[in-house]
XYZ file of C-alpha atoms in Angstrom:
686
model
C 51.918 93.969 36.201
C 52.125 97.755 36.346
C 55.441 99.046 37.656
C 55.153 101.163 40.769
C 57.292 104.295 40.666
C 58.525 105.558 44.004
C 59.713 103.777 47.160
C 57.506 101.403 49.090
C 58.147 101.490 52.877
C 57.361 98.440 55.009
C 55.000 100.455 57.194
C 52.833 101.507 54.278
C 50.737 99.379 51.953
C 50.665 101.988 49.186
C 53.545 103.668 47.348
C 54.398 107.322 47.788
C 53.818 109.537 44.749
C 56.846 110.575 42.641
C 58.484 113.914 43.503
C 59.872 116.709 41.368
C 63.581 117.575 41.341
C 62.916 120.358 43.840
C 61.019 117.927 46.039
C 63.912 115.495 45.952
C 66.303 118.216 47.121
C 63.874 119.207 49.855
C 63.616 115.602 51.085
C 67.412 115.297 51.187
C 67.737 118.494 53.226
C 64.969 117.444 55.621
C 66.653 114.040 56.032
C 69.935 115.725 56.975
C 68.203 118.083 59.418
C 66.411 115.126 61.018
C 69.685 113.237 61.469
C 71.298 116.362 62.910
C 68.451 116.791 65.422
C 68.704 113.175 66.520
C 72.462 113.599 67.065
C 71.978 116.767 69.110
C 69.410 115.001 71.281
C 72.178 112.538 72.215
C 74.747 115.198 73.037
C 76.186 114.824 76.569
C 76.722 117.569 79.108
C 80.368 117.962 78.084
C 81.893 118.251 74.664
C 84.765 115.802 74.888
C 83.141 112.693 76.363
C 83.678 110.964 73.029
C 87.417 111.264 73.543
C 87.218 109.258 76.778
C 87.519 105.480 76.210
C 84.957 102.973 77.365
C 85.520 100.987 80.539
C 87.560 97.977 79.474
C 87.825 95.913 82.629
C 84.249 95.162 83.663
C 82.067 93.232 81.248
C 78.759 91.401 81.150
C 78.605 87.639 81.482
C 77.676 85.975 78.194
C 75.250 83.097 78.570
C 76.812 79.883 77.311
C 75.702 76.260 77.254
C 73.540 75.760 80.324
C 74.879 73.429 82.982
C 78.336 72.962 81.495
C 80.616 75.382 83.352
C 79.337 76.981 86.524
C 80.588 77.383 90.076
C 77.943 79.645 91.586
C 78.160 81.040 95.067
C 75.465 79.158 96.978
C 75.667 80.768 100.415
C 77.531 83.357 102.490
C 77.606 83.148 106.286
C 79.138 86.029 108.270
C 79.862 85.833 112.000
C 80.947 89.082 113.661
C 82.122 89.528 117.252
C 82.573 93.132 118.406
C 84.457 93.852 121.630
C 85.143 97.508 122.319
C 86.513 99.103 119.142
C 87.629 95.795 117.578
C 85.531 93.603 115.277
C 86.572 90.006 114.610
C 84.899 88.709 111.439
C 84.616 85.168 110.023
C 83.243 84.864 106.476
C 82.265 81.419 105.173
C 81.277 81.073 101.503
C 80.065 77.859 99.871
C 80.400 77.139 96.144
C 79.237 74.164 94.091
C 80.311 72.950 90.664
C 76.937 72.454 88.991
C 78.473 71.689 85.602
C 79.755 68.518 83.973
C 83.466 69.323 83.732
C 86.294 70.186 86.128
C 86.708 73.949 86.295
C 89.144 76.579 87.516
C 87.005 79.435 88.776
C 87.756 82.973 89.796
C 85.662 85.240 91.973
C 86.114 88.942 92.632
C 84.682 90.164 95.928
C 84.965 93.201 98.208
C 86.341 93.613 101.696
C 86.546 96.263 104.363
C 89.134 98.972 103.767
C 90.378 98.595 107.356
C 90.386 94.800 107.393
C 93.481 92.872 108.446
C 92.906 89.508 106.688
C 94.964 87.006 108.671
C 93.618 83.487 108.041
C 92.013 81.323 105.351
C 90.999 77.671 105.158
C 89.243 75.547 102.535
C 86.938 72.556 103.160
C 86.604 70.048 100.336
C 85.319 66.477 100.494
C 85.664 66.240 104.269
C 89.220 67.592 104.247
C 90.329 70.937 105.695
C 93.153 72.793 103.915
C 94.807 75.477 106.030
C 96.205 78.252 103.853
C 99.707 79.629 104.258
C 100.854 83.187 103.649
C 103.491 83.470 100.923
C 105.085 86.040 98.667
C 102.614 86.751 95.849
C 104.576 85.444 92.862
C 105.685 82.330 94.728
C 102.077 81.604 95.706
C 101.003 81.940 92.054
C 103.686 79.494 90.962
C 102.491 76.937 93.535
C 98.867 77.436 92.494
C 99.639 77.005 88.778
C 101.701 73.889 89.468
C 98.898 72.343 91.522
C 96.371 73.142 88.773
C 98.525 71.411 86.127
C 98.951 68.370 88.400
C 95.195 67.977 88.843
C 95.205 69.075 92.500
C 92.633 71.359 94.068
C 94.176 74.674 95.017
C 92.806 77.966 96.356
C 94.668 81.253 95.941
C 93.532 84.464 97.654
C 95.039 87.728 96.376
C 94.516 91.425 97.062
C 93.674 93.377 93.898
C 92.936 96.528 95.904
C 92.942 97.089 99.680
C 89.167 96.507 99.514
C 88.906 94.140 96.501
C 90.113 90.525 96.516
C 90.285 87.697 93.993
C 89.808 84.030 94.816
C 91.133 81.497 92.304
C 90.107 77.868 92.873
C 91.547 75.193 90.570
C 90.350 71.676 89.674
C 86.866 71.718 91.156
C 85.285 68.445 90.052
C 81.632 68.128 88.947
C 79.375 68.009 92.008
C 82.073 69.309 94.378
C 81.095 71.566 97.265
C 83.848 73.997 98.205
C 83.697 75.960 101.452
C 86.119 78.856 101.925
C 86.542 80.531 105.312
C 88.255 83.902 105.771
C 89.042 85.659 109.033
C 89.881 89.306 109.542
C 89.887 91.985 112.224
C 89.180 95.696 111.923
C 88.662 98.808 114.003
C 85.160 100.229 114.446
C 85.589 103.872 115.384
C 82.886 106.226 116.665
C 81.750 109.466 115.070
C 80.041 111.748 117.577
C 79.524 108.737 119.827
C 77.896 106.573 117.135
C 79.640 103.487 115.763
C 79.150 101.959 112.327
C 80.144 98.448 111.235
C 80.149 97.772 107.467
C 80.339 94.432 105.660
C 80.711 94.921 101.861
C 78.923 92.305 99.734
C 79.544 93.155 96.070
C 82.410 94.742 94.129
C 81.114 97.424 91.782
C 82.587 97.865 88.280
C 85.560 100.166 87.711
C 86.366 102.548 84.861
C 89.959 102.900 83.644
C 91.556 104.852 80.843
C 92.783 103.016 77.736
C 96.512 102.456 77.771
C 96.972 102.809 81.525
C 98.268 99.952 83.618
C 95.073 98.388 84.934
C 95.398 96.108 87.950
C 91.676 95.819 88.596
C 90.511 92.305 87.667
C 88.068 92.024 84.788
C 84.759 91.304 86.457
C 81.726 89.631 84.948
C 78.475 91.337 85.986
C 74.952 90.146 85.520
C 72.780 92.469 83.494
C 70.518 94.794 85.413
C 67.501 92.857 86.702
C 68.718 89.474 85.376
C 69.458 87.871 88.742
C 66.558 85.571 89.585
C 65.295 84.729 93.055
C 66.193 81.080 92.442
C 69.817 81.883 91.544
C 70.415 84.375 94.358
C 72.808 82.949 96.967
C 71.739 82.699 100.573
C 73.105 85.505 102.742
C 73.162 85.232 106.531
C 74.900 87.530 109.000
C 75.039 87.624 112.795
C 76.706 90.151 115.075
C 77.539 89.307 118.691
C 78.571 92.063 121.113
C 80.918 91.553 124.033
C 80.945 95.184 125.084
C 82.180 96.847 128.273
C 79.077 99.077 128.069
C 75.408 98.450 127.140
C 74.680 98.642 123.394
C 71.748 100.762 122.204
C 70.164 102.273 119.072
C 70.971 99.260 116.901
C 69.854 100.250 113.395
C 70.600 99.108 109.843
C 69.814 101.510 106.964
C 70.666 98.793 104.417
C 68.942 95.568 105.541
C 66.136 94.269 107.688
C 67.456 93.021 111.031
C 66.256 91.310 114.192
C 67.750 92.538 117.467
C 68.017 90.706 120.777
C 69.342 92.056 124.060
C 69.347 95.726 123.067
C 70.337 97.830 126.056
C 72.680 95.121 127.391
C 76.386 94.489 126.865
C 75.645 91.161 125.115
C 73.318 92.327 122.326
C 72.911 90.254 119.142
C 71.840 91.209 115.622
C 70.730 88.913 112.804
C 69.495 89.475 109.262
C 65.867 88.652 108.655
C 64.938 86.736 105.519
C 63.211 89.675 103.837
C 66.341 91.813 103.950
C 68.930 89.156 103.102
C 70.271 90.613 99.849
C 73.904 90.617 98.755
C 73.711 93.469 96.214
C 74.577 96.226 98.706
C 76.810 96.795 101.719
C 75.489 95.671 105.093
C 75.630 98.633 107.493
C 74.990 98.466 111.232
C 74.990 101.562 113.438
C 74.875 101.572 117.245
C 75.747 103.523 120.359
C 77.352 102.614 123.650
C 75.956 103.882 126.947
C 76.670 107.534 127.688
C 76.666 110.636 125.546
C 80.298 110.308 124.538
C 82.686 107.393 124.269
C 85.317 107.555 126.985
C 88.887 108.175 125.918
C 90.770 104.903 126.180
C 94.192 103.283 125.910
C 94.398 99.494 125.350
C 97.558 97.419 125.783
C 98.413 93.868 124.713
C 101.450 91.955 126.005
C 102.687 89.347 123.521
C 104.351 86.063 124.441
C 107.214 86.755 122.019
C 108.167 90.004 123.758
C 106.461 92.197 121.168
C 103.791 94.342 122.840
C 101.186 96.615 121.210
C 98.908 99.501 122.187
C 95.970 101.412 120.733
C 94.867 104.874 121.897
C 91.465 106.274 120.912
C 91.200 109.885 122.088
C 87.916 111.788 121.767
C 88.141 115.425 120.657
C 86.610 118.128 122.872
C 82.943 118.937 122.552
C 82.143 121.548 119.933
C 82.574 125.120 121.136
C 81.354 128.077 119.101
C 84.474 129.809 117.725
C 84.994 133.479 118.530
C 86.084 134.141 114.955
C 85.492 132.341 111.685
C 88.010 132.833 108.886
C 86.661 133.352 105.346
C 85.619 129.969 103.983
C 85.542 128.660 100.434
C 83.925 125.415 99.260
C 84.579 123.609 95.977
C 82.147 120.806 95.086
C 83.548 118.200 92.650
C 80.661 116.055 91.365
C 80.836 112.812 89.350
C 78.104 112.601 86.662
C 79.546 109.611 84.742
C 77.631 106.572 83.476
C 77.916 104.625 86.737
C 76.195 107.517 88.535
C 73.180 107.285 86.233
C 69.875 106.791 88.066
C 69.727 106.442 91.835
C 73.367 107.420 92.601
C 73.059 110.732 90.748
C 69.651 111.401 92.318
C 71.273 110.865 95.727
C 74.145 113.204 94.826
C 71.698 115.927 93.781
C 69.834 115.661 97.079
C 73.120 115.845 98.969
C 74.333 118.912 97.093
C 71.043 120.769 97.539
C 71.475 120.321 101.301
C 75.153 121.260 101.322
C 75.009 124.290 99.043
C 71.638 125.466 100.311
C 72.961 125.951 103.851
C 76.141 127.891 103.133
C 76.669 131.074 105.133
C 76.221 134.405 103.321
C 79.892 135.190 103.898
C 81.075 131.948 102.267
C 82.159 131.539 98.654
C 81.799 128.395 96.549
C 82.151 126.789 93.131
C 80.897 123.600 91.494
C 82.726 121.344 89.025
C 80.790 118.575 87.248
C 82.877 115.875 85.584
C 82.562 112.752 83.471
C 84.804 112.470 80.394
C 85.383 116.214 80.704
C 84.523 118.871 83.261
C 82.410 122.003 83.546
C 82.865 124.718 86.170
C 79.961 126.774 87.480
C 82.082 129.938 87.335
C 85.676 130.902 86.582
C 86.148 132.010 90.199
C 84.371 131.257 93.487
C 81.095 133.122 93.856
C 79.460 134.474 97.051
C 76.877 132.177 98.652
C 73.980 134.482 97.813
C 70.491 133.089 97.278
C 70.754 133.827 93.546
C 74.070 131.983 93.146
C 72.866 129.046 95.232
C 69.741 128.706 93.086
C 71.853 128.893 89.924
C 74.164 126.142 91.191
C 71.259 123.902 92.197
C 69.684 124.390 88.741
C 72.916 123.349 86.998
C 73.181 120.262 89.197
C 69.528 119.334 88.643
C 70.058 119.382 84.866
C 72.991 116.957 85.035
C 72.445 113.425 83.753
C 74.687 110.405 84.134
C 76.709 109.380 81.088
C 80.269 109.003 79.851
C 83.506 107.978 81.533
C 84.896 108.822 84.981
C 87.903 111.099 84.435
C 88.451 112.085 88.051
C 92.188 112.869 87.806
C 91.829 115.719 85.242
C 88.972 117.124 87.332
C 91.098 117.214 90.497
C 94.017 118.732 88.571
C 91.723 121.536 87.501
C 90.774 122.148 91.135
C 94.421 122.083 92.219
C 95.203 124.833 89.695
C 92.648 127.235 91.177
C 94.272 130.229 92.945
C 93.626 130.564 96.669
C 93.964 133.538 99.010
C 96.197 132.961 102.025
C 93.522 133.827 104.598
C 90.808 131.638 103.064
C 90.039 128.190 104.504
C 89.249 126.044 101.435
C 87.316 122.773 101.677
C 87.058 120.489 98.647
C 84.059 118.133 98.650
C 84.335 115.217 96.178
C 81.074 113.400 95.378
C 81.425 110.063 93.508
C 80.724 106.336 93.630
C 84.470 105.761 93.252
C 84.215 103.254 90.371
C 87.706 103.945 88.988
C 91.085 102.214 88.972
C 93.331 105.258 89.542
C 93.183 105.411 93.337
C 96.934 105.806 93.866
C 97.168 108.573 91.273
C 94.311 110.410 92.990
C 95.908 110.072 96.447
C 99.294 111.328 95.249
C 97.700 114.265 93.418
C 95.798 115.343 96.539
C 98.857 115.097 98.789
C 101.032 117.102 96.397
C 98.564 119.782 95.344
C 95.769 120.127 97.897
C 97.809 120.312 101.077
C 96.363 123.730 101.886
C 92.783 122.409 101.748
C 90.642 120.003 103.747
C 89.327 117.373 101.325
C 86.067 115.609 102.157
C 84.816 112.663 100.120
C 81.195 111.600 99.776
C 80.723 108.052 98.510
C 77.373 107.710 96.749
C 75.592 104.378 96.218
C 74.843 101.000 97.734
C 78.306 99.465 97.167
C 80.773 102.354 97.215
C 84.490 102.007 96.477
C 85.422 102.836 100.065
C 89.141 102.485 99.339
C 88.964 105.589 97.126
C 86.583 107.522 99.397
C 88.535 106.889 102.598
C 91.880 107.351 100.834
C 90.845 110.769 99.464
C 89.856 111.908 102.944
C 93.048 110.518 104.486
C 95.273 112.179 101.869
C 93.423 115.494 102.203
C 93.243 115.548 106.029
C 89.448 115.463 105.755
C 86.727 112.941 106.516
C 84.909 110.258 104.454
C 81.107 110.130 104.215
C 78.915 107.412 102.713
C 75.393 108.114 101.422
C 73.582 104.950 100.315
C 70.132 106.430 99.594
C 68.661 109.884 98.827
C 66.753 110.035 102.121
C 70.051 109.761 104.038
C 71.723 112.652 102.218
C 70.357 115.407 104.449
C 71.735 113.797 107.620
C 75.224 113.366 106.137
C 75.213 116.915 104.790
C 74.313 118.178 108.265
C 77.095 116.076 109.770
C 79.645 117.763 107.502
C 78.217 121.203 108.239
C 78.553 120.655 112.003
C 82.071 119.297 111.572
C 83.208 122.339 109.623
C 81.358 124.865 111.799
C 82.804 123.411 114.988
C 86.305 124.309 116.125
C 89.129 121.850 115.614
C 92.243 121.069 117.584
C 95.222 122.444 115.671
C 98.960 122.145 116.366
C 98.127 118.736 117.802
C 100.873 116.763 119.552
C 101.080 113.826 121.935
C 103.620 112.348 124.318
C 103.862 109.271 126.537
C 105.129 109.828 130.064
C 106.508 106.698 131.774
C 105.735 104.261 128.913
C 108.525 103.378 126.465
C 106.883 103.383 123.006
C 108.248 102.880 119.467
C 107.171 102.005 115.884
C 104.340 104.517 116.103
C 101.471 105.091 113.682
C 101.426 107.946 112.831
C 105.212 108.070 112.894
C 105.525 111.489 114.557
C 103.482 112.447 117.611
C 104.522 116.084 117.143
C 102.812 116.492 113.758
C 99.368 114.974 114.156
C 96.621 116.069 111.738
C 94.015 118.615 112.772
C 91.089 117.102 114.626
C 87.576 117.736 113.354
C 84.693 117.798 115.800
C 83.183 114.409 116.464
C 86.164 112.425 115.128
C 88.553 110.599 117.470
C 92.333 110.645 117.341
C 93.885 107.232 116.727
C 97.450 106.323 117.761
C 98.962 102.832 117.477
C 102.374 101.422 118.259
C 104.537 99.060 120.292
C 105.749 99.331 123.877
C 108.391 97.685 126.055
C 109.258 97.558 129.724
C 106.628 98.084 132.413
C 103.077 99.190 131.537
C 102.872 102.460 133.445
C 102.547 106.219 132.995
C 100.119 108.250 130.904
C 99.404 109.644 127.450
C 99.215 113.456 127.209
C 97.480 115.074 124.230
C 97.871 118.828 123.674
C 96.406 121.143 121.067
C 94.946 124.537 120.332
C 91.148 124.908 120.401
C 89.094 127.984 119.491
C 88.953 128.986 123.167
C 92.639 128.397 123.878
C 94.968 125.556 124.868
C 93.492 122.095 125.334
C 95.037 119.193 127.287
C 93.770 115.619 127.567
C 95.438 113.029 129.874
C 94.891 109.270 129.468
C 96.330 106.890 132.120
C 98.034 103.671 131.018
C 95.835 100.655 131.734
C 96.882 97.090 132.528
C 97.458 94.829 129.460
C 94.370 93.003 128.168
C 94.954 89.347 127.304
C 91.931 89.437 124.937
C 93.367 92.274 122.823
C 95.574 90.088 120.612
C 94.028 91.667 117.508
C 96.107 94.787 118.208
C 99.036 92.889 116.683
C 97.374 92.525 113.266
C 95.786 95.980 113.429
C 99.134 97.654 114.045
C 100.720 95.762 111.138
C 97.799 96.666 108.857
C 98.162 100.331 109.800
C 101.900 100.254 109.085
C 101.275 98.574 105.718
C 98.748 101.309 104.860
C 101.283 103.994 105.708
C 103.935 102.313 103.534
C 101.423 101.900 100.687
C 100.545 105.596 100.871
C 104.234 106.452 100.689
C 104.686 104.110 97.743
C 101.822 105.785 95.875
C 103.318 109.209 96.565
C 106.701 108.112 95.207
C 105.087 106.572 92.125
C 106.911 103.249 92.379
C 107.381 100.076 94.382
C 110.043 101.369 96.761
C 108.245 99.984 99.804
C 107.652 96.517 98.362
C 110.211 94.685 100.506
C 109.004 96.268 103.742
C 105.331 95.548 102.962
C 106.137 91.955 101.984
C 108.110 91.390 105.190
C 105.241 92.700 107.327
C 102.705 90.540 105.493
C 104.792 87.392 105.980
C 105.655 88.118 109.626
C 102.104 88.931 110.742
C 100.318 86.554 108.340
C 98.464 89.332 106.530
C 97.099 89.581 103.020
C 98.732 92.521 101.188
C 99.376 93.639 97.622
C 102.579 91.572 97.724
C 101.540 88.552 99.821
C 98.802 85.965 99.213
C 97.155 83.014 100.932
C 97.599 79.633 99.221
C 95.998 76.286 100.122
C 96.846 73.144 98.112
C 95.290 69.681 98.390
C 97.994 67.052 97.869
C 95.526 64.529 96.424
C 95.320 64.391 92.629
C 91.608 64.519 91.821
C 91.496 64.151 88.033
C 93.411 64.251 84.764
C 90.935 66.224 82.658
C 92.031 69.845 82.091
C 90.019 72.323 84.124
C 88.010 74.904 82.182
C 88.563 78.522 83.334
C 85.394 80.333 84.409
C 84.828 83.933 85.552
C 81.749 83.921 87.726
C 79.340 86.863 87.155
C 78.453 89.167 90.036
C 75.231 91.102 90.606
C 75.339 94.821 89.918
C 75.156 96.903 93.101
C 71.682 98.033 94.068
C 70.707 101.164 92.143
C 73.504 100.794 89.541
C 72.443 100.316 85.918
C 73.936 98.805 82.768
C 75.643 102.097 81.838
C 78.149 101.475 84.642
C 79.834 98.666 82.725
C 79.706 100.079 79.210
C 77.124 97.704 77.762
C 77.452 97.374 74.002
C 74.524 99.134 72.395
C 73.600 101.078 75.528
C 72.571 104.670 75.068
C 75.816 106.209 76.271
C 75.896 109.813 75.053
C 78.794 110.791 72.854
C 79.701 113.861 70.816
C 81.707 113.940 67.556
C 84.635 116.276 67.038
C 83.448 119.785 66.001
C 84.790 119.222 62.470
C 82.807 115.999 62.208
C 79.461 117.825 62.213
C 79.961 119.240 58.678
C 81.159 115.878 57.384
C 78.149 114.169 58.923
C 75.717 116.602 57.292
C 77.375 116.334 53.875
C 77.351 112.525 53.990
C 73.711 112.395 55.034
C 72.719 114.901 52.330
C 74.543 112.858 49.662
C 72.918 109.650 50.871
C 69.499 111.297 50.754
C 70.086 112.646 47.236
C 71.344 109.291 46.008
C 68.286 107.531 47.373
C 66.040 110.128 45.762
C 67.747 109.752 42.363
C 67.734 105.970 42.547
C 63.984 105.967 43.225
C 63.202 108.624 40.568
C 61.602 110.904 43.159
């Protein structure tokens, strides 16, 4: 057989002809150039993304032996009762062990950022286990002991104020487990429109390598892998018991059926076509009248502890006589979790925000992932040319890399600011990070002379981060779930900023003895933006009489609002939990600012006294019946990815996540490739 000289490639049936020495050198050089071009095509927007570590917490579920270890969520039933500004929510979730062994399963699921979780019970085999609130470590010890003894136990913990973990031990094959949670929350109006949100899925979170990560590792199904057959049933009903007729009931997230619209007893229910649990359920509505009346609610407790809640509407917008120079800084997340629909939504939002700036305004744009890139070294005037340049830069951005939000905000904090300039910082992100407390503390310490607004982008936003940023920066949170909703939210911010605010705001109670107030000082209330109510909570004693007086400075001069004290409402018992939740939030904010656990004892005491889930208290339910001796197999149940979020959000191995070598690595890469090409050429006698 004649020997064939020259390489034979699998795609070709015939050998390539031999090459001269010069040809071999040429092939090696071309090979190196080709490799270089391929590398450049994968270069991200910023040069140091490769230095940012991959997300370590979230991971994909790995398919194992079918039918052995599985405790899938079979159904979620949500019952909501809304009376005035208070929503009482009961969530019932049913699980079933479809495997052949006892298992100890863990679920990670979201909750409302304003929720006061105050009760849990577990139904198993006809028995009802009522959970008790306990200190977190003590509850874990009880749960572990019950698991070792072969008893069924359920442990509910707070990983974040809006992310919870449920651990259920010793679930026998064929067992149905039904877990019921109850919580209350405030539903506050914005420009007369209310919005109730029920989160359904916890999105993945990025965290830096080496940092203390308290976010639970979460298994996520790969994009598009959830089948119709495996999708759990999702049902939700909202019942209104309103003092005023309810109108304009709309859901931008799900298909709904409405009954009794225009009455005080309206009802809303999911229809089958829209019953998906891969995005937050959002329900907007209005009460009769153009504006919600200012109100003061009182509750008189049987134990002598009485509570109140004041919701005070700001004045209607009045055109200011003078507008101070205004500067806007847009901080935009273009990390891997923003890839696809979230980034497209962010681009639409920014086109609307930047495109409508006044000619006298100045602005800047910072894009960040593993690193950051500023539009200009200093703010630029909002001319048509600069606006078009900014929009072009944003349009060219593509999602990829990590979510290094703290370095980005530090860069903004270091920007110089003129004393007479009103600076607004607008942060645009999905919030899929684990550094919330660090972000809040940074904003409080360094951005106190700015209003900080946060836009949460996506179908299952980390609302804890978005709302916390706004709270720390004396701004307002916004949520944009789809591109077509971006224009409306951008316009809402524009109106809020254009309209005058109440400054030097202070309040006082005349005739009513109040204490334990939230916020703590009524003489240093935050500025009020147009369309956003003032919220004051606290306790009272003695006789329910007198009035609340709110004073501030509007664009047209002094403003005074007087609210009479109403008779106590026996149905307002939720004010007890809502006050405690507000106090816990204030203590948690202080703890984050101090960078330690100095408020731990106070938070724990409040959680135990008011039966509330906190970062230091947990709910524990233990069945005293021993159900088996076989060791339970631990299982982390996979969750669906939020709607519109792709595999890049969880750092899939092998995914096309852009990365860039160190500058010195380019030369090494070229030399290595050239040597490899030359060696191959010599070996094949080219």
